[in-house]
Coordinates of C-alpha atoms in Angstrom, one line a residue:
X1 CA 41.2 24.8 -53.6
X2 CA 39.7 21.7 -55.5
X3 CA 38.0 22.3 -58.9
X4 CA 35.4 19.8 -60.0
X5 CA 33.1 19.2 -63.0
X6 CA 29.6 18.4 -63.0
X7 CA 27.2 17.8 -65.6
X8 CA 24.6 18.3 -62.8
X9 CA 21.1 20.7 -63.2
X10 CA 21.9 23.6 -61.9
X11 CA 18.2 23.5 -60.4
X12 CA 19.6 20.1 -58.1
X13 CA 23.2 20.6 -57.6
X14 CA 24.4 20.0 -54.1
X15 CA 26.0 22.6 -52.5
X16 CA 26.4 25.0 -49.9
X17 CA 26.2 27.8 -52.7
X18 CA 24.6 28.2 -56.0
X19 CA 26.5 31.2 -58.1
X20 CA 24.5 32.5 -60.8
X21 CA 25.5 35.2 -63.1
X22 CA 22.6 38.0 -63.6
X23 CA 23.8 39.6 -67.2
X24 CA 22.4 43.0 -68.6
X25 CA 20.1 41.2 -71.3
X26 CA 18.4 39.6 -68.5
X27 CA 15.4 42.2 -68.6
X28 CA 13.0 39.9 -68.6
X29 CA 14.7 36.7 -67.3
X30 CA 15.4 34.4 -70.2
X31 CA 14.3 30.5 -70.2
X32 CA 17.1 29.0 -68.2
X33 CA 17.1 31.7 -65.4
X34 CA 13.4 32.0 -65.4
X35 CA 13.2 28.0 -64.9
X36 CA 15.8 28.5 -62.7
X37 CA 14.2 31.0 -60.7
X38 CA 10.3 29.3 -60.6
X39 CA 12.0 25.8 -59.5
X40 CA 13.5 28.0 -56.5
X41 CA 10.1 29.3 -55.9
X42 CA 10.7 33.2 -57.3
X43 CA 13.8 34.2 -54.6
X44 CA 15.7 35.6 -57.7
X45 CA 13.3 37.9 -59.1
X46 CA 12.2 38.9 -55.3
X47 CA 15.6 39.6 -54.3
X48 CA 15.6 41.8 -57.6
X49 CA 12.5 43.6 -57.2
X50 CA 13.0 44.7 -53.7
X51 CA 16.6 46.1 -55.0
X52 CA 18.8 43.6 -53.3
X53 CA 20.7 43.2 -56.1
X54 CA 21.0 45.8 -59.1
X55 CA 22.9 45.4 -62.1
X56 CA 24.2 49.0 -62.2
X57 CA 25.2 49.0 -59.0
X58 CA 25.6 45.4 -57.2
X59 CA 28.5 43.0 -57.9
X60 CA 26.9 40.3 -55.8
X61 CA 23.9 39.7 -53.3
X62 CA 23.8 36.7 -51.2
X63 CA 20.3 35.0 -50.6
X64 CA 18.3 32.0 -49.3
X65 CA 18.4 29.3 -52.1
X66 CA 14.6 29.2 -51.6
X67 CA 13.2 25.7 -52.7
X68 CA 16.2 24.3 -54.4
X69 CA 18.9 21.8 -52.0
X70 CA 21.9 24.7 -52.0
X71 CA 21.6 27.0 -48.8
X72 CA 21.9 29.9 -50.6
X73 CA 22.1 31.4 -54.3
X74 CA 24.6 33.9 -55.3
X75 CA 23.5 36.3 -57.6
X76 CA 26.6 37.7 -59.7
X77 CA 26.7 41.0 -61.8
X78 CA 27.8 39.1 -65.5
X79 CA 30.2 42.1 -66.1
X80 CA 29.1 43.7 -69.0
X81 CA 31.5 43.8 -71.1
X82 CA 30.8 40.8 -73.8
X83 CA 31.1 37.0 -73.7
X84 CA 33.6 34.4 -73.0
X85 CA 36.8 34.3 -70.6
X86 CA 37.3 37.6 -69.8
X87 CA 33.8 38.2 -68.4
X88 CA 33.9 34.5 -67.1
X89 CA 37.1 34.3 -65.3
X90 CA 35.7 38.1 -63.3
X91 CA 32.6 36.8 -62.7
X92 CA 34.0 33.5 -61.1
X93 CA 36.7 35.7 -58.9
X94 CA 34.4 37.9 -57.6
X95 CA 31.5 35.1 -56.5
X96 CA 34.5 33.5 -54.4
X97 CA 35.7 36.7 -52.8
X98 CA 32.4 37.2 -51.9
X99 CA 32.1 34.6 -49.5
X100 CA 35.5 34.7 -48.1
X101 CA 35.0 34.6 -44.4
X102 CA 31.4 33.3 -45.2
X103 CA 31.7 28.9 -43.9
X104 CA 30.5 27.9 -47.6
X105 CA 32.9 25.4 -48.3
X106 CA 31.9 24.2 -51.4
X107 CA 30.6 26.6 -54.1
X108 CA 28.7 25.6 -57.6
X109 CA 29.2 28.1 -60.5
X110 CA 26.5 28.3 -63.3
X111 CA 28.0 30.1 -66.0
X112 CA 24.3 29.6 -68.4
X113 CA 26.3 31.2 -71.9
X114 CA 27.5 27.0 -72.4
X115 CA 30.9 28.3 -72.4
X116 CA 33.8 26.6 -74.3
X117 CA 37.0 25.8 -73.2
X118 CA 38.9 28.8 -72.5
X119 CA 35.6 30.4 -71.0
X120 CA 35.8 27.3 -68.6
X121 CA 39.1 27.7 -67.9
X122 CA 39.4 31.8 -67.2
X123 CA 36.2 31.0 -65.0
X124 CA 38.6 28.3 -62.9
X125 CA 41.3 30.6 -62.7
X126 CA 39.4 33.7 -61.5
X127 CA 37.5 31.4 -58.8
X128 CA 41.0 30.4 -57.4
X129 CA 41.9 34.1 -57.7
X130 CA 39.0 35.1 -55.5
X131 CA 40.3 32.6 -52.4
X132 CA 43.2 34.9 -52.6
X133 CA 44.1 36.4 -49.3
X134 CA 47.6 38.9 -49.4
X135 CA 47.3 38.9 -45.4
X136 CA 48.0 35.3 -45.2
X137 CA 51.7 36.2 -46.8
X138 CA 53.0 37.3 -43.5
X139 CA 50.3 35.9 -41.1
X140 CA 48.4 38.6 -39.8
X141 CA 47.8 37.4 -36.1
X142 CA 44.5 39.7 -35.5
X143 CA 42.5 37.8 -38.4
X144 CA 40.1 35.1 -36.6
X145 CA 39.9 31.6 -37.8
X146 CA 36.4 32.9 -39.0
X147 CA 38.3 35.8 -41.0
X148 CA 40.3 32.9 -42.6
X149 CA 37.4 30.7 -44.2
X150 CA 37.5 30.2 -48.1
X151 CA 35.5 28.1 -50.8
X152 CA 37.5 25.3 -50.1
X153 CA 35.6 23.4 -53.4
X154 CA 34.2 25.2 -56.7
X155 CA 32.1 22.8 -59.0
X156 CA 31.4 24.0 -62.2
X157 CA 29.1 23.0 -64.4
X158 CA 29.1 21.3 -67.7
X159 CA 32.9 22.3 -67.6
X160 CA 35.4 19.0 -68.5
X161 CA 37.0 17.7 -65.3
X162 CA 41.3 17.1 -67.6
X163 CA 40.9 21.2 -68.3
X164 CA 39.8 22.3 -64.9
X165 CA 42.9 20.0 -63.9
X166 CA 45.1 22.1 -66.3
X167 CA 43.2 25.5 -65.6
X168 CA 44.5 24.8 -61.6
X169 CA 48.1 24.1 -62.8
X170 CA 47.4 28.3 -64.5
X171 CA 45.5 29.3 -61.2
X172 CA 48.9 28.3 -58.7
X173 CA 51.1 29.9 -61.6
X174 CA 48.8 33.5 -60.9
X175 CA 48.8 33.1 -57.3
X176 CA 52.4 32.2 -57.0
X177 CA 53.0 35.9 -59.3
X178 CA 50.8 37.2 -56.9
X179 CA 53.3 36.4 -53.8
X180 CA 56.3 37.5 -55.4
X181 CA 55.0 41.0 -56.3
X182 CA 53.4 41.6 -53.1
X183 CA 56.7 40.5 -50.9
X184 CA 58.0 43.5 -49.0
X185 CA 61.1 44.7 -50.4
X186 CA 63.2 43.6 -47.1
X187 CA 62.4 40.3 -47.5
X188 CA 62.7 39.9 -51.9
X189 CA 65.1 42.2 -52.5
X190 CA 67.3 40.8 -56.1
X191 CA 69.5 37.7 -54.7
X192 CA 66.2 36.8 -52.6
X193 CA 64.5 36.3 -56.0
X194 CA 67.4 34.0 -57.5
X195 CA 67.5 32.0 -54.8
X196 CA 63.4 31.6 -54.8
X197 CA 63.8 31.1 -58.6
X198 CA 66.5 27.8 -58.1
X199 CA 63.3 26.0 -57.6
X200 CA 62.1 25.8 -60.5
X201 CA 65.3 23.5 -61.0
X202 CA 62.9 20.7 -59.5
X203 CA 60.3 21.5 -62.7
X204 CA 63.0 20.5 -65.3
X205 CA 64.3 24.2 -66.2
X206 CA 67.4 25.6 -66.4
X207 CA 68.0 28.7 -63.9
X208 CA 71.3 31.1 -65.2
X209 CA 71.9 34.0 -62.4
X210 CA 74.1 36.6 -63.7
X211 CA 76.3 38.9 -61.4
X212 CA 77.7 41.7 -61.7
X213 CA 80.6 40.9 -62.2
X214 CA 79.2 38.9 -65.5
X215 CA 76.9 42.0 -66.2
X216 CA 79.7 44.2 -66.7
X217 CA 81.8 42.1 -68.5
X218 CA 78.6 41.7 -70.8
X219 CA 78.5 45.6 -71.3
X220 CA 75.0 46.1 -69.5
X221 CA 75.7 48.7 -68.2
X222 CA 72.2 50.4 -68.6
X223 CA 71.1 47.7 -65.9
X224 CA 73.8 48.2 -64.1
X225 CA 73.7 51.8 -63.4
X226 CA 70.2 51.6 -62.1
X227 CA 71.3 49.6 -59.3
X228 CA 74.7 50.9 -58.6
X229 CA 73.5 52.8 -55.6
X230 CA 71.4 50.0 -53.8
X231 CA 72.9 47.8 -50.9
X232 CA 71.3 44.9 -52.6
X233 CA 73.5 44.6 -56.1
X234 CA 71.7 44.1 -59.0
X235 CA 71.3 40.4 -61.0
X236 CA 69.8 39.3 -64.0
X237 CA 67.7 35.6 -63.4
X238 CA 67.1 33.2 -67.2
X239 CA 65.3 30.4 -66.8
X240 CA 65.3 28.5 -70.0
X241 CA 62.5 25.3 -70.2
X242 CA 64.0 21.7 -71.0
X243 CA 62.2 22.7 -74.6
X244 CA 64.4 25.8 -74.9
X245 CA 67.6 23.8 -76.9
X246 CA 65.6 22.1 -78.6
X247 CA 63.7 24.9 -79.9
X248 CA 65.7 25.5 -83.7
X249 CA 64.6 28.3 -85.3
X250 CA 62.1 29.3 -83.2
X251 CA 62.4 30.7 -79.8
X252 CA 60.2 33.2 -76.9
X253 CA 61.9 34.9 -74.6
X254 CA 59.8 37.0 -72.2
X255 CA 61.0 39.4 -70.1
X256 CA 60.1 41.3 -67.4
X257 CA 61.0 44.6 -65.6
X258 CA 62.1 43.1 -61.9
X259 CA 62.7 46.6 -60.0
X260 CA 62.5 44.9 -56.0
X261 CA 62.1 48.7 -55.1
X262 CA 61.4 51.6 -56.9
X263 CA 62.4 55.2 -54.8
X264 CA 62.9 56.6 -58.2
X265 CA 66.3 57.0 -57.2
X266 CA 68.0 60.4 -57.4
X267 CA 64.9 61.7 -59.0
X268 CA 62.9 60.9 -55.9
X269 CA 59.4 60.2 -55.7
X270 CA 56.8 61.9 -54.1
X271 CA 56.1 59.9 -50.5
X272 CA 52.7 59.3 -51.1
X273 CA 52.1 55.8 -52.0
X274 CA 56.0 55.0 -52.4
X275 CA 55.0 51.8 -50.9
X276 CA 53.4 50.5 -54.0
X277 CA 56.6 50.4 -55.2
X278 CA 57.4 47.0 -53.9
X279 CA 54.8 45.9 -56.9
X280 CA 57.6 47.2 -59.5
X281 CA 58.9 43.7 -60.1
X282 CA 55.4 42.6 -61.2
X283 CA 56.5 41.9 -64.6
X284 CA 58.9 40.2 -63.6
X285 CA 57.3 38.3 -61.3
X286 CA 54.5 37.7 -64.3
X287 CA 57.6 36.0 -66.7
X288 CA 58.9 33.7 -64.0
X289 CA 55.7 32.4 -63.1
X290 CA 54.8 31.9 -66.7
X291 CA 58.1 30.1 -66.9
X292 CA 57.1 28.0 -63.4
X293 CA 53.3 26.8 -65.1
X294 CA 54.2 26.4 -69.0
X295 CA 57.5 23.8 -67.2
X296 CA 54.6 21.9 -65.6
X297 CA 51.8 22.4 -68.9
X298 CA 54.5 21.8 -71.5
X299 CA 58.3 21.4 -70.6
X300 CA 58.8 21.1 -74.6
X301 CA 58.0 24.7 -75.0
X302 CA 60.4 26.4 -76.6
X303 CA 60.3 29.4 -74.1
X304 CA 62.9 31.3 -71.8
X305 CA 62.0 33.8 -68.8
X306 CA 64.2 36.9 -68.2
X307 CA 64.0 38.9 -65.4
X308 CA 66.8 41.9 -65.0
X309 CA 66.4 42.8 -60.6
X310 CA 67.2 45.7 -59.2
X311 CA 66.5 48.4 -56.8
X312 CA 66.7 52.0 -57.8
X313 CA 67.7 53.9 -54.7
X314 CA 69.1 57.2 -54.2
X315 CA 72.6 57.4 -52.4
X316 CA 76.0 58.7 -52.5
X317 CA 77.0 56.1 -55.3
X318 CA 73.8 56.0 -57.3
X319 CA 72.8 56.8 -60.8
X320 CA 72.3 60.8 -61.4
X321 CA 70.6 62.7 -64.0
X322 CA 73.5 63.8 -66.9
X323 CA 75.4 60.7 -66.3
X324 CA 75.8 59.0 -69.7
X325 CA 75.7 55.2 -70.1
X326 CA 76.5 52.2 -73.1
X327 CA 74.0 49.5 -73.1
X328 CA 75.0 46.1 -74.0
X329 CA 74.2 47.1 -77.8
X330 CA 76.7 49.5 -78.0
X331 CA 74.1 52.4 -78.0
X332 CA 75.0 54.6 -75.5
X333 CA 71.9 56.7 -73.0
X334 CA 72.0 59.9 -71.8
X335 CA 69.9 59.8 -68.3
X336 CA 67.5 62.7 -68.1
X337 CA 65.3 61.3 -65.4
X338 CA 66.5 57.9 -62.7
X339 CA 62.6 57.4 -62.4
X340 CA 62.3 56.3 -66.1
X341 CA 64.8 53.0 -64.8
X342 CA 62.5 50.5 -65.9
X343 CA 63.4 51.2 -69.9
X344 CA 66.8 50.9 -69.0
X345 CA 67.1 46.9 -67.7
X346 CA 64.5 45.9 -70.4
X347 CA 66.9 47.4 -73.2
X348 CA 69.9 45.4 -71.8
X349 CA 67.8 42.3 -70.8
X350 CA 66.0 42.2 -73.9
X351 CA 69.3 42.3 -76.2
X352 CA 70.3 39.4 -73.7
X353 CA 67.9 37.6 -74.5
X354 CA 68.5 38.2 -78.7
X355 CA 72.0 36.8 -77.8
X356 CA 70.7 33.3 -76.3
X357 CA 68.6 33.3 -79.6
X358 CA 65.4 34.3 -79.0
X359 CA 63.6 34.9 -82.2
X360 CA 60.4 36.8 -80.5
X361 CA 60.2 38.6 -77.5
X362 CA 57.9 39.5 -75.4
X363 CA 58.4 42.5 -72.4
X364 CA 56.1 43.0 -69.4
X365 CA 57.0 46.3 -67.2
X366 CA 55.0 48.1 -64.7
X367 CA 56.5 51.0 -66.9
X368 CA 54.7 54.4 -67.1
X369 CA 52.5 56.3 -64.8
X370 CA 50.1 57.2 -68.0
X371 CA 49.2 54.0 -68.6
X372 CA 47.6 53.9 -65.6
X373 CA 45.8 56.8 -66.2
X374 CA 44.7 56.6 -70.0
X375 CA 43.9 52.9 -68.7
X376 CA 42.9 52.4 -65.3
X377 CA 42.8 49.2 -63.7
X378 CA 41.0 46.9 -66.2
X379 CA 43.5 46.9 -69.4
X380 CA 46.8 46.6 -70.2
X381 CA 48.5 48.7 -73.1
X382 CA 50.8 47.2 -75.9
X383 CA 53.0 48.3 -78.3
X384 CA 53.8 45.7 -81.4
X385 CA 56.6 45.0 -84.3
X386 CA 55.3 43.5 -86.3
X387 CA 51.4 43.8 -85.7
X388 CA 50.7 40.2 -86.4
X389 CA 52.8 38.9 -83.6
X390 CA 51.2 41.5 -81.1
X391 CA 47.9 40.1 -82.8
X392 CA 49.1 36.7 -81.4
X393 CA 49.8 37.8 -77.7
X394 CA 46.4 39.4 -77.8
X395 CA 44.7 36.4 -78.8
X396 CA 46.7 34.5 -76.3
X397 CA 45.1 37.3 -74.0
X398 CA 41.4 37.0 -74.9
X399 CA 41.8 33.2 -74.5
X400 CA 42.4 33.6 -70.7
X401 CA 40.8 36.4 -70.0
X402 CA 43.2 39.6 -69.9
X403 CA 42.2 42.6 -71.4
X404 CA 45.0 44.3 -73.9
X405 CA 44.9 47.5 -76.0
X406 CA 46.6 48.1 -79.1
X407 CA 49.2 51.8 -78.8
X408 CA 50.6 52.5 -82.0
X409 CA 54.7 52.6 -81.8
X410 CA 55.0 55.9 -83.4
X411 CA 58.5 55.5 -84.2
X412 CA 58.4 59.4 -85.8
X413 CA 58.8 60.5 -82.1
X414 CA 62.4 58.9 -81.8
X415 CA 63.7 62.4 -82.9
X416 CA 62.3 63.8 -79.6
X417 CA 65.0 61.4 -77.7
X418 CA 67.8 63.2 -79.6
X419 CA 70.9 64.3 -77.2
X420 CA 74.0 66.0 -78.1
X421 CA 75.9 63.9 -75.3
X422 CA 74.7 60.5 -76.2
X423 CA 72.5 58.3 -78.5
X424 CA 69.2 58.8 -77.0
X425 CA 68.4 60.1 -73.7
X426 CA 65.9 57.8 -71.5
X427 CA 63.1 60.5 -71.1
X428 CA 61.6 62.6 -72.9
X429 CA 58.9 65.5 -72.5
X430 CA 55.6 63.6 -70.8
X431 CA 52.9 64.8 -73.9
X432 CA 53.3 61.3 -75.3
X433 CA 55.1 59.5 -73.1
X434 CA 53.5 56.3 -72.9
X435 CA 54.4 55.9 -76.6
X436 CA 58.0 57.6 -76.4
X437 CA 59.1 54.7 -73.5
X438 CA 58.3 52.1 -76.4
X439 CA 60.0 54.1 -78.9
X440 CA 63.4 54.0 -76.8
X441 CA 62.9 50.4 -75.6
X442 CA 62.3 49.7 -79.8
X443 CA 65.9 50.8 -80.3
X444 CA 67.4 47.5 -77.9
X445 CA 65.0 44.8 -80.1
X446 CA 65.9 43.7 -83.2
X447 CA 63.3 40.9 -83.5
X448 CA 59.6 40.6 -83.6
X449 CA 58.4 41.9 -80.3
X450 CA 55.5 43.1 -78.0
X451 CA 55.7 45.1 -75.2
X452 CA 53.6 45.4 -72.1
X453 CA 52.6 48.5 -69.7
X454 CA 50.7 47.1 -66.8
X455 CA 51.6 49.6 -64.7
X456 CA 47.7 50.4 -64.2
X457 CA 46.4 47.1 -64.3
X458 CA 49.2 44.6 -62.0
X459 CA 48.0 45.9 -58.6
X460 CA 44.8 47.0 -57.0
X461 CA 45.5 50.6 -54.9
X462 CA 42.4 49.6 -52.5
X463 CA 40.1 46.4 -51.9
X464 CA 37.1 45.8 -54.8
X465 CA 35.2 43.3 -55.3
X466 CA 36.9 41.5 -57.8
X467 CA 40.2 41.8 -56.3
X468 CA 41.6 42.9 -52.9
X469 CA 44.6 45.4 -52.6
X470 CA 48.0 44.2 -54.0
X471 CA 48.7 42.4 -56.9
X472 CA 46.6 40.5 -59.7
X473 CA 49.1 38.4 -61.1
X474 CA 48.3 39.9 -64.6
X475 CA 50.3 38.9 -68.0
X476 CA 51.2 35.5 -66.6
X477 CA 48.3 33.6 -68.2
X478 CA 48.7 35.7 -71.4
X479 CA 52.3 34.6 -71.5
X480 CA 51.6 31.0 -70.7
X481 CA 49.3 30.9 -73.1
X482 CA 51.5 32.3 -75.5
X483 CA 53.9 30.0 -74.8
X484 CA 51.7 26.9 -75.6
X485 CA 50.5 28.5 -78.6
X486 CA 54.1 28.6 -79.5
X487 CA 55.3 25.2 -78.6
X488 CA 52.1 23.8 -80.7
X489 CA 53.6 25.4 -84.1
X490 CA 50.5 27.9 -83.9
X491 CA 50.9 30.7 -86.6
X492 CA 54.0 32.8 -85.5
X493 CA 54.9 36.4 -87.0

């Protein structure tokens, strides 16, 4: 999809849709919509008084543009929760998703607030997230050539025409996260994803693919016994940008939890929605992309993605509950529970990483059932060491925005992990579980470090209107951000 800028009235633009955001303050209209609105000849504040569009209840409502040159306006709900790029890049996503199928080819997008950069930005993104269509992965043959039709051009206006360029750079990144997490498991399964990843060679980066053979050798043996009973053998992907030697002192390493398939393993899973599980390697997924944009934003970035894939499956040679395990660190795990496997690559990953000379590190894991429910869909938990660099990764979040939540890594629970037959075990009782999973991953870090549950917010269970079922793509433009953050000397912890 092409993104333009415009510094055109919104009252004359030329297009086959007008988008205009309808916020919660607008009761009455303010200037610019009420201008806005008598220059159309009053089709706003009709639609609104007949209740064609309410802000309670409506995300959109299509109508006749009335006397201005656009076929139609587009009235959006302005999401009510505050200001800039996280409301921006929503707002934009769900005005394109509403005409999917729709023949309006080229869509204008008022955002009214005179957003800055990043609110410019997050609005391109979302807009290229709303053209997003999960059938197309496989080509669903009964969708008509009707079915298929997107905004095909998004002008927005007042934006500057070198960051919309840069913003669609982000907006490929997200939908090329979006892919790899919804792939089916038989057709990504953990060598399917290294050989994928060997493109990014042609962006400039390094791509290291470790066996298992090199695993064990390594000690990682946490990682390894998660997949030891899967057909598909476990490997663990680095991708380390041209910037990544050259970094000195100062190095990000972001990892993310790559399970292909997630049956739980010997600890099964109920059957209900075990398909989901493909969506497991969504963090990783979120790291490699990041890697994949910041290579074509800013090869010089100092940054390396990790991604530890596996499948946890259950089977005569798999992982079982008892069976005591060293991680790479020497610390040796006590498995309670297979189903809490996603703990277990980060820890040897992550130390990885600390060996290649990472100074901070980032995780992003679709980790813990909880945090989908203490979070829902909308934000993302994380858990900090030290607070100022999780301070950073949420600013890096706002700036695009992604929605993140501060947990407090209540280290005075690691005595609840205690074993008799080993270090730590990997699960403990579930009152406080969210926190517990980032008080046993905080015992494999040694540097500054933030962690990610986005087990709640990385895929949709059903189709709304901001997003359809499958994946979101979330984290990746937190990380990517992050990253160029980091390569431009920005504060770091």
């Amino acid at each position: 999809m092409r993104l333009r800028a415009e510094a055109t009235d919104p009252a004359s633009v030329e297009a086959n849709v007008l988008a205009v955001p309808i916020y919660k303050e607008d009761e009455p209209f303010g200037e610019d919509l009420a201008n806005l609105d008598a220059t159309a000849g009053g089709v706003i504040r009709q639609a609104i008084d007949f209740g064609r569009f309410n802000i309670l209840e409506d995300y959109f409502a299509l109508i006749d543009g009335g006397d201005l040159p656009v076929e139609h306006i587009l009235i959006v709900n302005g999401i009510r929760r505050g200001r800039g790029p996280w409301r921006a890049r929503r707002m934009a996503g769900v005005a394109t998703r509403a005409l999917q199928g729709k023949g309006a080819a080229r869509m204008a997008l008022w955002l009214r607030d005179g957003e800055d950069a990043d609110g410019f930005a997050a609005a391109a993104v979302g807009a290229v997230a709303g053209t997003y269509r999960p059938m197309d992965l496989y080509g669903r043959t009964r969708d008509t050539d009707a079915m298929k039709r997107i905004v095909e051009e998004v002008v927005l206006l007042g934006a500057d025409q070198a960051e919309l360029d840069r913003a669609s750079i982000m907006a490929d990144g997200v939908a090329w996260c979006r892919d790899l997490s919804n792939r089916a498991s038989n057709d990504l399964y953990p060598e399917k994803m290294a050989e994928e990843v060997r493109a990014l060679e042609a962006d400039g980066c390094t791509v290291e693919v470790l066996h298992v053979p090199e695993m064990r050798q390594l000690g990682m043996n946490a990682l390894l016994g998660v997949g030891q009973g899967a057909e598909h053998p476990p490997v663990l992907i680095a991708v380390k940008l041209p910037g990544w030697a050259a970094g000195g002192d100062r190095k990000l390493a972001i990892v993310g939890k790559g399970v292909c398939f997630d049956s739980g393993g010997i600890s099964l899973k109920p059957a209900d929605k075990m398909d989901e599980m493909k969506h497991d390697k969504s963090g990783a997924a979120a790291v490699l992309s990041a890697a994949r944009t910041l290579a074509r934003l800013n090869p010089n970035a100092p940054v390396m993605a990790v991604a530890p894939m596996v499948e946890n499956m259950p089977g005569g040679r798999a992982q079982r509950p008892g069976d005591v395990v060293k991680a790479m660190n020497g610390k040796t795990i006590e498995i309670t529970n297979t189903d809490a496997e996603g703990r277990l690559i980060l820890a040897d990953a992550l130390h990885w990483a600390e060996t290649q000379g990472a100074t901070h590190l980032v995780d992003v894991a679709t980790l813990t059932g909880v945090a989908a429910m203490a979070f829902g869909e909308l934000v993302s938990a994380y858990f900090a060491k030290p607070g100022d660099w999780g301070d950073q990764v949420k600013a890096a979040a706002d700036a695009t925005g992604e929605w993140l939540w501060e947990m407090p890594l209540a280290t005075e629970y690691r005595t609840q992990l205690d074993t008799p037959y080993a270090d730590i075990v990997n699960s403990g009782s579930r009152d406080g579980s969210l926190i517990k999973s980032a008080v046993f991953i905080h015992e494999f870090v040694t540097r500054p470090w933030v962690h990610l549950d986005v087990a709640g917010t990385a895929w949709m269970a059903a189709d709304k209107a901001t997003f359809p079922k499958g994946a979101v793509g979330v984290a990746m433009t937190t990380l990517v951000r992050l990253g160029l953050d980091f390569a431009a000397g920005e504060q770091v912890a």
